Amino acid sequence: MAKKVLIIATECGSWAEELQAPWDACKKANGKKPLPFEISVDPDFVDGVQKVKTNPDWVCKRCKELVDGDEWAHPKKFVDCNMADYDAIALTGGPGAMIDMCNCWELHKLIMDAYKGGKIVAGLCYAVSAFVFLRDPENDYKSIIYGKKICAHPRAWDFYGPGMAMSFDVYGATEDNKGVPGLVTPGFLWPIEDLVRDAVGPNGACIARINTTRENPQVYYDHPFITGTSVESSIAYGDKIVEVLNSIK
C-alpha cells in the first residue's frame, strides 16, 4: 500500500537540496510556495567554513526547475494539515527553519500527533531544532528526542566567526513570498549540535560527524525518528524515509 508523507518546508529560505532531495524521493507537501536560499542554487558557492563547493550543478538545475514549475506551487498551511491523513512527517532543512519552524505551535502539534501515533518523524539539518524544542508533558517536559540517537549539523560547520554574516535572500521571490528581505544574521542563529546533545540526555547520543560527505552521508533511524546531518546527506535522508516506510506493513 502506498504511504503518504507530509513534507514540511520553511517559508524563510530552505537550503535547496535539503527540500528537493527528500521531495524527489517521496513526493507530497506546507502556506506559501517554499523558496530556497539564492546561495543554495549557486553551483559556484563555496562554503565559508568547509571551503568546498556544496551545490552540484545538477542539483541547482533541478531545484530551479521545481521552483519555476508547478510541483511546489500548491503547498498547505500547517493548520490545514491533519496527521491522521499521513504515515510520516518529514521536516526539510535550511537556516530559515530556525525562524519559522523550530518553535512553531502548529508544527509542533503535527509532530506530536505523529510521535504519539507511532508514525515516522523525520528531520534534516537545522529542522531538527523543532524536535529539540518540542517537549512531552507526559515525560516531565523532556524533549521528544530524549534518550534517542539523533543526527545534528556539526558545530564545526556552523557559520560562526568573523565575516560569517548571512542574508536570507531567496531564489524565485514573488510579491506573495519575498522570503525575509533585509534580514542579516551574524551566522547561524544557534549551534544545533549543542542543543541536540543537551536534549537527548545522558542515555541518548548526538551524531555529528565532521567527516560526513556525499560519498559517506550520515542518516540514522532510531524509531520513530529519522535524522540527517546536513545538505550532503539529503539524498540519503530521502532514501531512508522511503526504505523505512516500505518496511512497515
Coordinates of C-alpha atoms in Angstrom, one line a residue:
M1 CA 0.0 0.0 0.0
A2 CA 1.3 3.5 -0.9
K3 CA 2.4 5.6 2.0
K4 CA 1.7 9.3 2.4
V5 CA 4.4 11.7 3.7
L6 CA 3.7 15.2 4.9
I7 CA 6.9 17.2 3.9
I8 CA 7.5 20.3 5.9
A9 CA 9.4 23.3 4.5
T10 CA 10.4 26.7 5.9
E11 CA 8.9 29.8 4.2
C12 CA 12.0 31.8 5.3
G13 CA 14.6 30.0 3.0
S14 CA 15.2 26.4 2.5
W15 CA 18.6 25.0 1.6
A16 CA 17.5 23.9 -1.9
E17 CA 18.7 20.3 -1.9
E18 CA 17.5 19.7 1.6
L19 CA 14.0 20.1 0.3
Q20 CA 14.5 18.8 -3.3
A21 CA 16.1 15.5 -2.4
P22 CA 13.5 14.2 0.0
W23 CA 10.8 15.7 -2.2
D24 CA 12.0 13.7 -5.2
A25 CA 12.4 10.6 -3.0
C26 CA 8.9 10.8 -1.5
K27 CA 6.7 13.4 -3.4
K28 CA 3.9 15.2 -1.1
A29 CA 3.8 18.6 0.8
N30 CA 3.4 23.3 3.8
G31 CA 1.2 28.4 3.1
K32 CA 3.4 29.8 0.6
K33 CA 5.5 28.1 -2.1
P34 CA 8.8 27.2 -0.4
L35 CA 11.7 29.1 -1.8
P36 CA 15.4 28.2 -1.5
F37 CA 18.3 30.5 -0.5
E38 CA 19.9 32.1 -3.5
I39 CA 23.3 30.7 -2.5
S40 CA 21.9 27.2 -2.3
V41 CA 21.2 27.2 -6.0
D42 CA 24.5 28.7 -7.0
P43 CA 26.8 26.0 -8.3
D44 CA 29.8 28.2 -7.6
F45 CA 29.0 28.9 -4.0
V46 CA 31.9 27.8 -1.7
D47 CA 31.1 27.0 2.0
G48 CA 33.0 29.6 4.1
V49 CA 33.8 27.0 6.7
Q50 CA 34.5 23.8 4.9
K51 CA 36.0 25.6 1.8
V52 CA 34.2 23.3 -0.7
K53 CA 31.5 23.8 -3.3
T54 CA 28.3 22.4 -1.8
N55 CA 25.9 22.7 -4.7
P56 CA 26.4 20.3 -7.7
D57 CA 25.3 21.8 -11.0
W58 CA 22.6 19.1 -11.5
V59 CA 21.1 19.9 -8.0
C60 CA 20.9 23.6 -8.8
K61 CA 19.2 22.9 -12.1
R62 CA 16.7 20.5 -10.6
C63 CA 15.9 22.9 -7.7
K64 CA 15.3 25.8 -10.1
E65 CA 13.1 23.6 -12.2
L66 CA 11.0 22.8 -9.1
V67 CA 10.7 26.5 -8.0
D68 CA 9.9 27.7 -11.6
G69 CA 7.5 24.8 -12.2
D70 CA 4.2 23.7 -10.6
E71 CA 5.2 21.0 -8.2
W72 CA 5.8 23.3 -5.2
A73 CA 3.1 25.8 -6.2
H74 CA 0.3 24.3 -4.1
P75 CA 1.5 24.0 -0.6
K76 CA -0.7 23.6 2.5
K77 CA -0.6 25.6 5.7
F78 CA 0.2 23.7 8.9
V79 CA -3.3 24.5 10.3
D80 CA -4.9 22.8 7.3
C81 CA -3.0 19.5 7.8
N82 CA -4.1 16.5 9.8
M83 CA -1.6 13.8 10.7
A84 CA -4.4 11.3 10.6
D85 CA -4.1 11.6 6.8
Y86 CA -0.4 10.7 6.7
D87 CA 2.0 7.9 7.5
A88 CA 5.0 10.1 8.3
I89 CA 6.1 13.7 8.7
A90 CA 9.4 14.8 7.2
L91 CA 11.0 18.2 8.0
T92 CA 13.4 19.7 5.5
G93 CA 16.3 21.9 6.4
G94 CA 17.8 25.3 5.8
P95 CA 18.7 28.2 8.1
G96 CA 15.1 29.5 7.6
A97 CA 13.9 26.5 9.6
M98 CA 15.3 28.2 12.7
I99 CA 12.9 31.2 12.2
D100 CA 9.5 29.7 11.4
M101 CA 9.7 26.0 12.2
C102 CA 11.7 25.4 15.4
N103 CA 9.2 26.7 18.0
C104 CA 6.0 26.8 15.9
W105 CA 3.0 25.6 17.9
E106 CA 1.1 24.4 14.8
L107 CA 4.0 22.4 13.5
H108 CA 4.7 21.1 17.0
K109 CA 1.2 19.8 17.1
L110 CA 1.6 17.9 13.9
I111 CA 4.9 16.4 15.1
M112 CA 3.4 15.4 18.4
D113 CA 0.4 13.8 16.8
A114 CA 2.8 11.8 14.6
Y115 CA 5.0 10.9 17.6
K116 CA 2.1 9.8 19.8
G117 CA 0.6 8.0 16.9
G118 CA 3.7 5.8 16.4
K119 CA 4.3 7.3 12.9
I120 CA 7.7 8.1 11.4
V121 CA 9.1 11.5 12.4
A122 CA 12.0 12.8 10.3
G123 CA 14.2 15.9 10.4
L124 CA 17.2 17.1 8.4
C125 CA 19.9 19.6 9.4
Y126 CA 18.5 22.7 11.2
A127 CA 14.9 21.4 11.1
V128 CA 16.0 19.1 14.0
S129 CA 15.6 22.2 16.1
A130 CA 11.9 21.6 16.1
F131 CA 12.4 18.3 17.9
V132 CA 14.7 19.9 20.5
F133 CA 12.1 22.5 21.5
L134 CA 9.1 20.2 21.4
R135 CA 8.5 18.9 25.0
D136 CA 6.5 15.9 26.1
P137 CA 4.2 16.8 29.1
E138 CA 3.9 13.0 29.7
N139 CA 7.7 12.7 30.2
D140 CA 8.4 15.5 32.6
Y141 CA 8.6 18.0 29.7
K142 CA 11.7 16.5 28.3
S143 CA 12.4 16.8 24.6
I144 CA 10.7 14.2 22.5
I145 CA 14.2 13.1 21.4
Y146 CA 15.3 12.4 24.9
G147 CA 17.2 9.1 25.1
K148 CA 17.4 8.9 21.3
K149 CA 20.3 8.8 18.8
I150 CA 19.9 11.9 16.7
C151 CA 22.0 13.4 13.9
A152 CA 22.9 17.1 14.0
H153 CA 24.7 19.6 11.9
P154 CA 28.2 19.7 13.4
R155 CA 29.2 22.7 15.4
A156 CA 32.5 22.8 13.5
W157 CA 30.5 23.5 10.3
D158 CA 28.4 26.4 11.7
F159 CA 28.7 29.8 10.1
Y160 CA 30.2 31.4 13.2
G161 CA 33.0 33.9 13.3
P162 CA 34.5 36.9 11.5
G163 CA 32.9 37.5 8.2
M164 CA 30.2 34.9 8.6
A165 CA 27.2 37.2 8.4
M166 CA 24.5 35.8 6.2
S167 CA 21.4 37.3 4.4
F168 CA 18.2 35.4 3.8
D169 CA 17.7 36.3 0.1
V170 CA 15.8 33.6 -1.7
Y171 CA 15.6 32.4 -5.3
G172 CA 12.3 32.9 -7.1
A173 CA 11.0 35.7 -4.8
T174 CA 7.5 36.9 -5.7
E175 CA 5.1 39.5 -4.3
D176 CA 3.4 36.7 -2.4
N177 CA 6.6 35.4 -1.0
K178 CA 9.7 37.5 -0.7
G179 CA 11.4 35.4 1.9
V180 CA 12.8 37.6 4.7
P181 CA 14.3 40.6 2.7
G182 CA 16.8 42.7 4.6
L183 CA 17.3 40.1 7.4
V184 CA 21.0 39.6 8.1
T185 CA 22.2 37.4 10.9
P186 CA 25.8 37.1 12.3
G187 CA 26.0 33.5 11.1
F188 CA 23.6 30.7 12.1
L189 CA 21.2 31.5 14.9
W190 CA 22.4 28.7 17.2
P191 CA 24.7 25.7 17.3
I192 CA 22.2 22.8 16.8
E193 CA 24.8 20.2 17.8
D194 CA 25.0 21.7 21.3
L195 CA 21.2 21.8 21.6
V196 CA 20.8 18.2 20.5
R197 CA 23.4 17.0 22.9
D198 CA 21.5 18.6 25.8
A199 CA 18.1 17.4 24.5
V200 CA 18.9 13.7 24.1
G201 CA 20.2 13.5 27.7
P202 CA 22.7 11.1 29.2
N203 CA 21.2 7.9 27.6
G204 CA 20.9 9.4 24.1
A205 CA 23.5 10.3 21.6
C206 CA 24.2 13.2 19.2
I207 CA 25.7 12.1 15.9
A208 CA 27.6 15.0 14.3
R209 CA 30.5 13.6 12.2
I210 CA 32.6 16.3 10.6
N211 CA 33.9 13.8 8.0
T212 CA 30.4 13.3 6.6
T213 CA 30.4 13.7 2.8
R214 CA 28.1 13.0 -0.2
E215 CA 30.0 9.7 -0.6
N216 CA 29.7 8.9 3.1
P217 CA 26.5 10.6 4.3
Q218 CA 25.1 10.4 7.8
V219 CA 21.5 9.4 8.4
Y220 CA 20.2 7.5 11.4
Y221 CA 17.0 5.8 12.3
D222 CA 16.0 5.4 15.9
H223 CA 12.3 4.7 15.9
P224 CA 10.3 6.8 15.3
F225 CA 13.0 9.3 14.3
I226 CA 14.9 9.5 11.1
T227 CA 17.5 12.3 11.1
G228 CA 20.2 13.5 8.8
T229 CA 23.3 15.7 9.3
S230 CA 23.2 18.4 6.5
V231 CA 23.0 19.0 2.8
E232 CA 25.4 16.3 1.9
S233 CA 23.1 13.7 3.5
S234 CA 19.9 15.0 1.8
I235 CA 19.6 12.2 -0.8
A236 CA 20.4 9.5 1.9
Y237 CA 17.8 11.1 4.1
G238 CA 15.1 10.9 1.5
D239 CA 16.1 7.3 0.6
K240 CA 16.0 6.3 4.3
I241 CA 12.5 7.6 4.7
V242 CA 11.3 5.6 1.7
E243 CA 13.2 2.5 3.0
V244 CA 11.7 2.7 6.5
L245 CA 8.2 3.3 5.2
N246 CA 8.4 0.4 2.8
S247 CA 9.5 -1.9 5.6
I248 CA 6.3 -1.1 7.7
K249 CA 3.4 -3.3 6.8

